[in-house]
Coordinates of C-alpha atoms and ligand atoms in Angstrom, one line a residue:
X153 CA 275.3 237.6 98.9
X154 CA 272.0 237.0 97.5
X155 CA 270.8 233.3 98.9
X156 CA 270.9 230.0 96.6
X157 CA 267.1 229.3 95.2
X158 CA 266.9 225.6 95.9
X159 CA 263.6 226.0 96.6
X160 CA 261.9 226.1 92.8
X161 CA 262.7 223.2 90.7
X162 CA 263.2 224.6 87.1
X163 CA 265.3 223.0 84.7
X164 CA 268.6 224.0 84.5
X165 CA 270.3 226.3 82.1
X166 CA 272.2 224.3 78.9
X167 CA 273.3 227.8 77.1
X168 CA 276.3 226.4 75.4
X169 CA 273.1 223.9 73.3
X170 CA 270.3 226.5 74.2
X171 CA 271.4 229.4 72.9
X172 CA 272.5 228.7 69.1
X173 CA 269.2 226.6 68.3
X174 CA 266.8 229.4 70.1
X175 CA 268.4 232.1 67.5
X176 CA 268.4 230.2 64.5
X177 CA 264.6 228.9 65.6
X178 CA 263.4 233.0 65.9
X179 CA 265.6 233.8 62.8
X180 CA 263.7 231.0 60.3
X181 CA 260.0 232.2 61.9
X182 CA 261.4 236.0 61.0
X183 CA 262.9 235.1 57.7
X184 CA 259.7 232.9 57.1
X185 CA 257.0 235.6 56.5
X186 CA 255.6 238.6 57.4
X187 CA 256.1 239.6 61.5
X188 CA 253.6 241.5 61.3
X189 CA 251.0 238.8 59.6
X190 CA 252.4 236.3 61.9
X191 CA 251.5 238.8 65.0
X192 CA 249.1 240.9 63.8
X193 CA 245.7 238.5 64.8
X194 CA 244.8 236.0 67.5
X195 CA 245.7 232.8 66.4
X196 CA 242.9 231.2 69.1
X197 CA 244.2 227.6 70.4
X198 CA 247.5 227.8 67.8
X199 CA 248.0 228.0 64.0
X200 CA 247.8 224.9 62.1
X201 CA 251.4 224.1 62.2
X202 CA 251.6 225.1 65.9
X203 CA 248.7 222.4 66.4
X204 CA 250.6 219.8 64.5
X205 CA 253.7 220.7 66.3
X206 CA 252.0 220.2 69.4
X207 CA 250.5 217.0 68.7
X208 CA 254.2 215.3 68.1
X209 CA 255.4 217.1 70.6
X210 CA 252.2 215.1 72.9
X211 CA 253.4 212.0 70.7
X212 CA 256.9 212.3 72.4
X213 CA 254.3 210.7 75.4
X214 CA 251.0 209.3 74.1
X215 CA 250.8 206.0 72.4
X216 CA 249.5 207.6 68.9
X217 CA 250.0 210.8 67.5
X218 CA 246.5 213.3 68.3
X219 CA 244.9 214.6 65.4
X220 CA 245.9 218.6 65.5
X221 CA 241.8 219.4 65.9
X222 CA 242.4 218.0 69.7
X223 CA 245.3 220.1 70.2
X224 CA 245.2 223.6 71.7
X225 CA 248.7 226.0 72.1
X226 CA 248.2 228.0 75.1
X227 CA 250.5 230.3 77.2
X228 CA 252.0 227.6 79.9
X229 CA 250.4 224.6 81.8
X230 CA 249.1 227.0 84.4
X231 CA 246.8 228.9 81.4
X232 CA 245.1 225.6 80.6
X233 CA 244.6 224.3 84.0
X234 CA 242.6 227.6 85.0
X235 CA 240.6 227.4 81.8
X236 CA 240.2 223.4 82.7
X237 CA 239.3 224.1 86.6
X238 CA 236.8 226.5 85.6
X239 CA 234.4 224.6 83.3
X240 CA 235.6 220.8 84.7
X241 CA 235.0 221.3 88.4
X242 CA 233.8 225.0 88.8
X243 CA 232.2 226.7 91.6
X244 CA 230.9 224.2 94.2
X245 CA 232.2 221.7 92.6
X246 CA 235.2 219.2 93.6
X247 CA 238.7 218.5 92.5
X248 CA 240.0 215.1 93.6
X249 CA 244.2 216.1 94.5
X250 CA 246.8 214.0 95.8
X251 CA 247.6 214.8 99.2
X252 CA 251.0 216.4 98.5
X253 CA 250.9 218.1 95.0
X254 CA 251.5 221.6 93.2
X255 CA 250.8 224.6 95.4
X256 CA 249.6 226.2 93.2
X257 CA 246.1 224.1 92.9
X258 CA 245.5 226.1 95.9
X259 CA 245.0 229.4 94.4
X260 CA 243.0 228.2 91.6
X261 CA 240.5 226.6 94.3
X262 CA 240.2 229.9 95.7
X263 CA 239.6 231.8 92.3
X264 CA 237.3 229.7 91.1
X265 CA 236.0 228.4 94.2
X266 CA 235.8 224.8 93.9
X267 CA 236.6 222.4 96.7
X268 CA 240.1 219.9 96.8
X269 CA 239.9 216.6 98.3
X270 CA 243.1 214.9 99.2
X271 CA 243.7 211.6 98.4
X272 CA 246.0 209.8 100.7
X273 CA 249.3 208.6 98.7
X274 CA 251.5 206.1 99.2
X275 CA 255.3 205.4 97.4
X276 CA 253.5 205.4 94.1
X277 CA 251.1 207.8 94.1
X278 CA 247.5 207.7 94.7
X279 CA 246.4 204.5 96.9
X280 CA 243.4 203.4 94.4
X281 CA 241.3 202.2 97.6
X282 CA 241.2 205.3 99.1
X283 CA 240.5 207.3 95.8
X284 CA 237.2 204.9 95.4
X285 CA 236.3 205.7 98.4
X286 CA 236.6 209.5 98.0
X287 CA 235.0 209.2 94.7
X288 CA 232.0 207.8 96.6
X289 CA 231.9 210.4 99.1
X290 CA 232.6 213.5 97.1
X291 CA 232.0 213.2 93.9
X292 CA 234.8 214.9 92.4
X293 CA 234.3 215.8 88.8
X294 CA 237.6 215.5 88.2
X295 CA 241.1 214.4 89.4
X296 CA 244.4 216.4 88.5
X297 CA 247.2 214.1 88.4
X298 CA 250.8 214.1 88.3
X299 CA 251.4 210.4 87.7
X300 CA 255.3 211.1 86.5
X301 CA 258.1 212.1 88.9
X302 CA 255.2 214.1 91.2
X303 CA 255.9 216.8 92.5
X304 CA 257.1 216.6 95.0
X305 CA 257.6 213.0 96.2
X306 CA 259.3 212.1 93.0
X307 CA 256.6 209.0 93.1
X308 CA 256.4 207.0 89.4
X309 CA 252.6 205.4 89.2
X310 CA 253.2 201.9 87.6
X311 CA 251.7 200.5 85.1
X312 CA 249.3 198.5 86.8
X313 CA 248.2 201.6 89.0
X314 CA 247.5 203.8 86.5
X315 CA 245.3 201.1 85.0
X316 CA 243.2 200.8 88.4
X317 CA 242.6 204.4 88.8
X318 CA 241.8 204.7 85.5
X319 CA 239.3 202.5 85.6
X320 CA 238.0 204.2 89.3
X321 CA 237.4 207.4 87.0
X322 CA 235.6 205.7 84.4
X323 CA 233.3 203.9 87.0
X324 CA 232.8 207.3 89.0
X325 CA 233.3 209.7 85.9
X326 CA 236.0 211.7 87.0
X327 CA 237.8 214.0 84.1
X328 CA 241.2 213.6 84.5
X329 CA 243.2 216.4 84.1
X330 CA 247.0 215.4 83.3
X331 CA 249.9 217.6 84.2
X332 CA 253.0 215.0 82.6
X333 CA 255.5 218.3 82.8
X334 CA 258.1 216.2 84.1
X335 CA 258.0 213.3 81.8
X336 CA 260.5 214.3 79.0
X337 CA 263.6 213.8 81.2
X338 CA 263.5 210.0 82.4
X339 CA 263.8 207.3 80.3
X340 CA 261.8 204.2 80.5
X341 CA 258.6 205.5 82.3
X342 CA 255.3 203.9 81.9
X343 CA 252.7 205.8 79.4
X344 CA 250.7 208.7 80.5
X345 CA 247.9 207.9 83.0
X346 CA 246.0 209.6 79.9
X347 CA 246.2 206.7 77.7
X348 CA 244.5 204.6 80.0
X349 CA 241.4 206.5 79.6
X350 CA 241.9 208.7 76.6
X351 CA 238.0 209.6 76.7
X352 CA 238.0 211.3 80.0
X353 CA 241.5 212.6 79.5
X354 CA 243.1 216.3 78.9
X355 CA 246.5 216.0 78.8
X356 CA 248.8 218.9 79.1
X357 CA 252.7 218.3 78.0
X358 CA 254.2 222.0 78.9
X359 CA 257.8 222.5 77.9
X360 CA 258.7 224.7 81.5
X361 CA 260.1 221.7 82.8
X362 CA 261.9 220.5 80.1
X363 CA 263.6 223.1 77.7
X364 CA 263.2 226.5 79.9
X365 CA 260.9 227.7 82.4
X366 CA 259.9 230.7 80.7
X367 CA 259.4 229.6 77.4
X368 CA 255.9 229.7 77.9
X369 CA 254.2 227.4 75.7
X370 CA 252.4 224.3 76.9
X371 CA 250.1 222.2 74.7
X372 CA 247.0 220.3 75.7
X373 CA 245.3 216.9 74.1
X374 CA 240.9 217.4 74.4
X375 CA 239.7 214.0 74.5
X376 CA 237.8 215.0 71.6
X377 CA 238.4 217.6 69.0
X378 CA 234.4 218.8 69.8
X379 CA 235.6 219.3 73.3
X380 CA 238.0 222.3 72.2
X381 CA 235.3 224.9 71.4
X382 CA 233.7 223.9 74.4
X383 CA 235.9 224.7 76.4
X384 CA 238.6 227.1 74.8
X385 CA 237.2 228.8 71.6
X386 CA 235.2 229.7 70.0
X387 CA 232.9 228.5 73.2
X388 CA 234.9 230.6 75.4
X389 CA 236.3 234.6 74.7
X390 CA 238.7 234.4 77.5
X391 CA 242.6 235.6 75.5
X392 CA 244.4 235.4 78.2
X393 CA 245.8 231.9 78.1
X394 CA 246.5 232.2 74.6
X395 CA 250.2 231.8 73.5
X396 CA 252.2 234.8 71.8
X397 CA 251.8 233.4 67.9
X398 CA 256.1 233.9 67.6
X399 CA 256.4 232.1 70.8
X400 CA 254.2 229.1 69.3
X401 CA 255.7 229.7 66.3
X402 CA 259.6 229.7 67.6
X403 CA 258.3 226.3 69.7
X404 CA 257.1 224.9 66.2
X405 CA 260.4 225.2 64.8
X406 CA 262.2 223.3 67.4
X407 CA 259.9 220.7 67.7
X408 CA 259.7 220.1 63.5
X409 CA 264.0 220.2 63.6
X410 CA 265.9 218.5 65.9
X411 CA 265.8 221.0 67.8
X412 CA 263.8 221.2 71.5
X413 CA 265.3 217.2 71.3
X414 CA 268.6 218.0 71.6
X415 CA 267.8 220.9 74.0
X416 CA 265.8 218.0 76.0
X417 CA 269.1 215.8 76.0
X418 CA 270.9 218.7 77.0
X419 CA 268.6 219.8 80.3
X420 CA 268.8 215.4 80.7
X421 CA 272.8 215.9 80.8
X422 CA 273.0 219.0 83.1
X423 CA 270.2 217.0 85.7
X424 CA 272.1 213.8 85.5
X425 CA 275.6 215.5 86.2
X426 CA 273.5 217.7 89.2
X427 CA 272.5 213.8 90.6
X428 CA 275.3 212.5 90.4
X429 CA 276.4 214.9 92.8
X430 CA 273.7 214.2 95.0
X431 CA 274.3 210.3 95.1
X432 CA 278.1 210.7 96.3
X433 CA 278.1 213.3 99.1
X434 CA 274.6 212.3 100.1
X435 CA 274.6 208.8 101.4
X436 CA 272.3 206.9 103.9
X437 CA 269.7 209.7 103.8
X438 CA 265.7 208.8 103.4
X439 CA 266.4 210.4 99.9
X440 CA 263.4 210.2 97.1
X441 CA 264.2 211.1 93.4
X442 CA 266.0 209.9 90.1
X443 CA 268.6 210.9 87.6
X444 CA 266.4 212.9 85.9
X445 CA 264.3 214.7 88.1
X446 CA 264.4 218.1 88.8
X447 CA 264.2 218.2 92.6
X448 CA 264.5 215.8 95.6
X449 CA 262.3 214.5 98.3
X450 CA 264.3 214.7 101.5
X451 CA 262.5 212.7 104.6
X452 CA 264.2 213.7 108.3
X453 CA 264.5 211.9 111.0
X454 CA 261.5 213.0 113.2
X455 CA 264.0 215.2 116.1
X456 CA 263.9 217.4 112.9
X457 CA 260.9 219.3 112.2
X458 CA 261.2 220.4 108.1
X459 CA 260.3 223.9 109.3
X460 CA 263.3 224.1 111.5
X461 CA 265.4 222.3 108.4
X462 CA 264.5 224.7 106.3
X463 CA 264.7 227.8 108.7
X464 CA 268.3 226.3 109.6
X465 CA 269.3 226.0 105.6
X466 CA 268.0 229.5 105.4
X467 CA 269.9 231.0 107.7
X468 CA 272.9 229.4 106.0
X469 CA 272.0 230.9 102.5
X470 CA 270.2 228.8 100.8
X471 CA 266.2 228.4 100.0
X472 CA 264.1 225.3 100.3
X473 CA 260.5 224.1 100.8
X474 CA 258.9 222.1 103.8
X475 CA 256.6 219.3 103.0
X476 CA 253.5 221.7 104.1
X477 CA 254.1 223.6 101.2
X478 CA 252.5 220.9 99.1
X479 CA 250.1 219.2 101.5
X480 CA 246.6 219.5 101.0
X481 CA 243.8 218.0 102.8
X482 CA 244.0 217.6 106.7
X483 CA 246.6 215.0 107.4
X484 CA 250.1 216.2 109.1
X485 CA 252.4 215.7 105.9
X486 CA 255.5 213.2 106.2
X487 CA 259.0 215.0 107.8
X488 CA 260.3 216.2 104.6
X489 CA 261.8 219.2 102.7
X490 CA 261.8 219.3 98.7
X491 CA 264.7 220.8 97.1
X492 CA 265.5 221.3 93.0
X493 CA 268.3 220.4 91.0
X494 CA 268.1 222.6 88.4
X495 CA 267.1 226.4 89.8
X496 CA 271.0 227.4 90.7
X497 CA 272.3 228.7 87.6
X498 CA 275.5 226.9 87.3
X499 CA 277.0 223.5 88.9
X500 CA 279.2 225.2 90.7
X501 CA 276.6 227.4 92.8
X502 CA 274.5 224.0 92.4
X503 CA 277.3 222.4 94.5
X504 CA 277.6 224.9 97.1
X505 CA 274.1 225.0 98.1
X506 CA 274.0 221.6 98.0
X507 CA 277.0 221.6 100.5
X508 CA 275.0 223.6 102.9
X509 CA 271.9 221.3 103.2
X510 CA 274.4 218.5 103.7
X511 CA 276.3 220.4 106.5
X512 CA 272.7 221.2 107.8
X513 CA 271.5 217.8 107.6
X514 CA 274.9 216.0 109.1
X515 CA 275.0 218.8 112.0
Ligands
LIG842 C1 253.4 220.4 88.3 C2 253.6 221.7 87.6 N1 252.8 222.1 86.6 C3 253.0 223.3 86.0 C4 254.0 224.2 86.4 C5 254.1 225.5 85.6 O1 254.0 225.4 84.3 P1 253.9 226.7 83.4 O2 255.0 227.6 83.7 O3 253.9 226.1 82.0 O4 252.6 227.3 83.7 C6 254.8 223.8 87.4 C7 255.9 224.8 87.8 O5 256.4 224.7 88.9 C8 254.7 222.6 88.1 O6 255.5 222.2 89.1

């Protein structure tokens, strides 16, 4: 049997709401005009209407609405932070990261050769102390944040944090580069981190974390509208991180109906349901995450190393990460394995691996 993949942290799949809006949204784009206009030429950072779509998609977040010149349609959130990490920090240069954070920042500090510094974290995020002090030391130019259910400690800034580091990047001008994929879901959250500092601010709002991993469209706020020919074009001929025009153009459509919010509501549901599970089978456990997050930040009791957890949970079918996955910087990272609610592809399967890491974790 092929093992469980608890290890990613998609959102789940809501085909029974999914499936009926995603048709009708392709069929109106197909009925709308010409395919082969609609495909036939680059559309560079979106069409009109994909930049308006985008900026209320941003305004499901941001205090305001953005003016659609600010707004560039690109490929996925990965697409913009490459094009971001290239011209913001750049070879030599240094990215300011919190100490646990998305893997993936590793490979793009290799491409483009830039240097990370780790910021030490604690329950909320980034401890603003110790970001000062790294600001002073190594001069990052700018900070990639993940100030909303982080991944992967689940950690919420509050409001009053994200107003003191904030104001640590205006002192030290750091950029800050925004990744708020995980914000659609809960309820109730403070503002973006962006708001606090909208002049030094690119905020990316990518829908793989909220309608469907693979939908691959993620949109970006500049700080200024000058700022997106700087940086994405004309300025620079890069195409690789632009987005398919029907797949901007089928995200439009969701965004302008009702659309991506009742798909939204219905990735909410499915999470909730999956967390509820969670809650009653796994009780008294050092156990980091909310209704609506899409994975869970499992501490262990130090007689179990999270490489032996996960080796163990393995073994027994089913695939989750160890806290080293997503440490940067030299400090040994906390006991603790990360595991998603939404990558099996039905409850029941959901269940079942969730079953194992329980018998793995009460053996
Ligand atoms: C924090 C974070 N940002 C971005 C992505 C990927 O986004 P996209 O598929 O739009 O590139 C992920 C996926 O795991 C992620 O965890």
């Amino acid at each position: 049997m092929n093992p469980i993949n608890m290890s990613g942290n998609l959102p789940p799949l809501v085909p029974h709401v999914f499936d009926d809006i995603y048709r009708a949204a392709i069929a109106q784009v197909l009925d709308e005009g010409s395919p082969n206009s609609l495909i036939g030429a680059h559309q560079f950072c979106g069409s009109e209407r994909d930049r308006t779509a985008g900026s209320r998609f941003a305004a499901l977040r941001l205090p305001e609405i953005p003016s659609e010149d600010r707004v560039v349609v690109a490929n996925g959130t990965q697409s913009i932070l490459s094009m971001l990490l290239h011209s913001l920090v750049g070879k030599g240069g240094c990215l300011a990261i919190e100490a646990l954070s998305y893997p993936t920042m590793r490979q793009f500090a290799d491409i483009f050769a830039f240097r990370l510094s780790a910021i030490p974290m604690d329950s909320e995020g980034i401890e603003p102390e110790a970001f000062e002090s790294m600001c002073r030391k190594d001069a990052p130019s700018a900070y990639y944040a993940l100030p909303t259910l982080q991944n992967p400690t689940t950690a919420i800034m509050s409001m009053e944090r994200r107003q003191a580091v904030a104001e640590i990047c205006r002192r030290y001008n750091v950029a800050i580069i925004e990744d708020d994929i995980y914000s659609l879901l809960p309820r109730d959250i403070p503002p973006p981190l962006s708001s606090f500092a909208p002049e030094l601010s690119w905020y990316i709002l990518g829908t793989a974390k909220s309608m469907a991993a693979a939908l691959k469209v993620a949109y970006l706020v500049a700080p200024k509208a000058e700022d997106v020919p700087k940086l994405f074009w004309p300025g620079v001929r890069a195409t690789y991180w632009m987005c398919a025009p029907i797949n901007a153009a089928v995200a439009s459509r969701l965004i302008e109906g009702d659309g991506a919010t009742c798909i939204i509501d219905a990735v909410r549901t499915e999470t909730r349901e999956r967390q509820a599970l969670i809650a009653a089978c796994f009780t008294g456990a050092d156990l980091r995450t909310m209704p609506e997050c899409l994975h869970v930040w499992l501490h262990l009791p130090e007689e179990r190393p999270a490489e032996k957890f996960v080796e163990l949970v393995g073994s027994l079918g089913v695939n989750i990460s160890p806290s080293a996955t997503y440490a940067f910087g030299n400090r040994t990272p906390p006991n603790a394995i990360r595991f998603g609610t939404g990558t099996a592809r039905d409850r029941a399967t959901f269940q079942r691996g969730l079953d194992t890491i329980i018998q793995a974790y009460n053996c």
